XYZ file of C-alpha atoms in Angstrom:
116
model
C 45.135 -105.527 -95.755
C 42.559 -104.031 -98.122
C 41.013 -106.928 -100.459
C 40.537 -105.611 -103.713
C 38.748 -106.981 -106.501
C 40.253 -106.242 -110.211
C 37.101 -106.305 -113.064
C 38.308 -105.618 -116.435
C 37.634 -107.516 -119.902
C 41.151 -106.750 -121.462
C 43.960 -109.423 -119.815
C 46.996 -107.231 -120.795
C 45.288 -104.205 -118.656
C 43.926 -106.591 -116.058
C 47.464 -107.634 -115.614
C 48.407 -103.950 -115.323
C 45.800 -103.306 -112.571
C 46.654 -105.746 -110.529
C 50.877 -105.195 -110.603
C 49.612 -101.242 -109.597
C 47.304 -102.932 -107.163
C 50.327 -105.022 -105.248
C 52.499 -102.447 -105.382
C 50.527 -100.126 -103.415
C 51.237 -100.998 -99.702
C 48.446 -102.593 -97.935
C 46.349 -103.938 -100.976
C 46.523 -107.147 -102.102
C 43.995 -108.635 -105.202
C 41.524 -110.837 -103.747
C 39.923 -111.523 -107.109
C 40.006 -111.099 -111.000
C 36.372 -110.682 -112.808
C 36.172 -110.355 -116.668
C 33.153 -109.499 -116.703
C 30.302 -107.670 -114.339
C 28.386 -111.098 -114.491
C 31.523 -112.663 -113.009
C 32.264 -109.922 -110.701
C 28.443 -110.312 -109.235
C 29.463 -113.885 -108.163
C 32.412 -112.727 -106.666
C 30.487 -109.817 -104.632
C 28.370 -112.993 -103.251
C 31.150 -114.174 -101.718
C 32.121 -111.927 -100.094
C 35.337 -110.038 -98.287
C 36.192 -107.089 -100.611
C 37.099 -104.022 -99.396
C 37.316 -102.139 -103.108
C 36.619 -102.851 -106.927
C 38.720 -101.839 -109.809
C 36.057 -101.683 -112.320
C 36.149 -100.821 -115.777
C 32.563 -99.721 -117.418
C 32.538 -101.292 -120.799
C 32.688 -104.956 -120.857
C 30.499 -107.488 -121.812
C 27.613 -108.231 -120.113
C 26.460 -105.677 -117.526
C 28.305 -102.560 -117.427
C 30.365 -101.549 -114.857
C 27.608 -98.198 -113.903
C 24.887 -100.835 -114.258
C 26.861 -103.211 -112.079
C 27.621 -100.499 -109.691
C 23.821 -99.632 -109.486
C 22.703 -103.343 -108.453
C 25.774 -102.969 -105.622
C 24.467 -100.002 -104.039
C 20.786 -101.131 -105.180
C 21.166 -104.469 -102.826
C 23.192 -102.170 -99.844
C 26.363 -102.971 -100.608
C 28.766 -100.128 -100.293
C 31.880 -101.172 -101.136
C 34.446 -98.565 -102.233
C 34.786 -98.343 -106.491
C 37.214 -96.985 -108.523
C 36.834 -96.593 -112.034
C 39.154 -97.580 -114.609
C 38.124 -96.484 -118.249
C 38.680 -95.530 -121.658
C 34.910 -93.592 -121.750
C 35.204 -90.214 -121.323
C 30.946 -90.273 -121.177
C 30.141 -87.804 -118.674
C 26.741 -88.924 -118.755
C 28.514 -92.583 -117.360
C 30.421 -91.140 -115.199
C 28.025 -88.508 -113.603
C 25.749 -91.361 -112.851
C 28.431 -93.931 -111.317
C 29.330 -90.515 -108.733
C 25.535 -90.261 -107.819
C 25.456 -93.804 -107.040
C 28.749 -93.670 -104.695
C 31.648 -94.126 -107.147
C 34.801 -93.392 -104.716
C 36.780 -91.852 -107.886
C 37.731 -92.487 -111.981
C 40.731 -92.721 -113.817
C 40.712 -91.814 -117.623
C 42.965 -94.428 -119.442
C 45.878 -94.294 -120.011
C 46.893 -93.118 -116.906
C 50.142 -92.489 -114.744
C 50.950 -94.987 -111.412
C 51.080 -91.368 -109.352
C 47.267 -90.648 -110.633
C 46.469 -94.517 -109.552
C 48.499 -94.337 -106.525
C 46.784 -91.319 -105.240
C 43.601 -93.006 -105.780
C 44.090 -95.992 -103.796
C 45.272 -94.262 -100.949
């Protein structure tokens, strides 16, 4: 079972990501972060597999929080999850790993296809 954690600042779309999350066979949400600052606690912990991670939320960012992952060694799989259509954002997250990016809204086949 792939442990996912779900890092997004809106609860209605946080509830959204993790219903697409568990209804993908094989995941399963580990974890719910509000914020990158919460999500960093989380990483300590340990035992996930993949983020969810939106980029704007408060605190740390979700291309700044992806930089201190792959800064410290960790290379977790990320997906992003946003509303920013920043290319400058997103061209950075893919140099620093980023596994792929959905543009919200999306459709479950785009998410699906992204989790597998």
């Amino acid at each position: 079972m792939i442990q996912v954690l779900a890092v997004e600042d809106d609860p209605m779309v946080m509830d959204i990501t993790c219903k697409y999350i568990e209804s993908v066979p094989g995941f399963q949400v580990a974890a719910r972060a509000g914020s990158g600052d919460e999500a960093r606690s989380l990483m300590e912990a340990g035992g996930i597999d993949l983020i969810i991670l939106d980029i704007f939320m408060p605190g740390i960012n979700g291309v700044d929080f992806l930089g201190e992952l792959r800064a410290s060694g960790n290379l977790v799989d990320v997906i992003f999850l946003t509303a920013a259509k920043d290319t400058g954002m997103i061209n950075r997250a893919i140099k620093l790993g980023l596994f792929d990016y959905l543009i919200k809204p999306f459709s479950y086949e785009r998410y699906k296809e992204a989790m597998e």
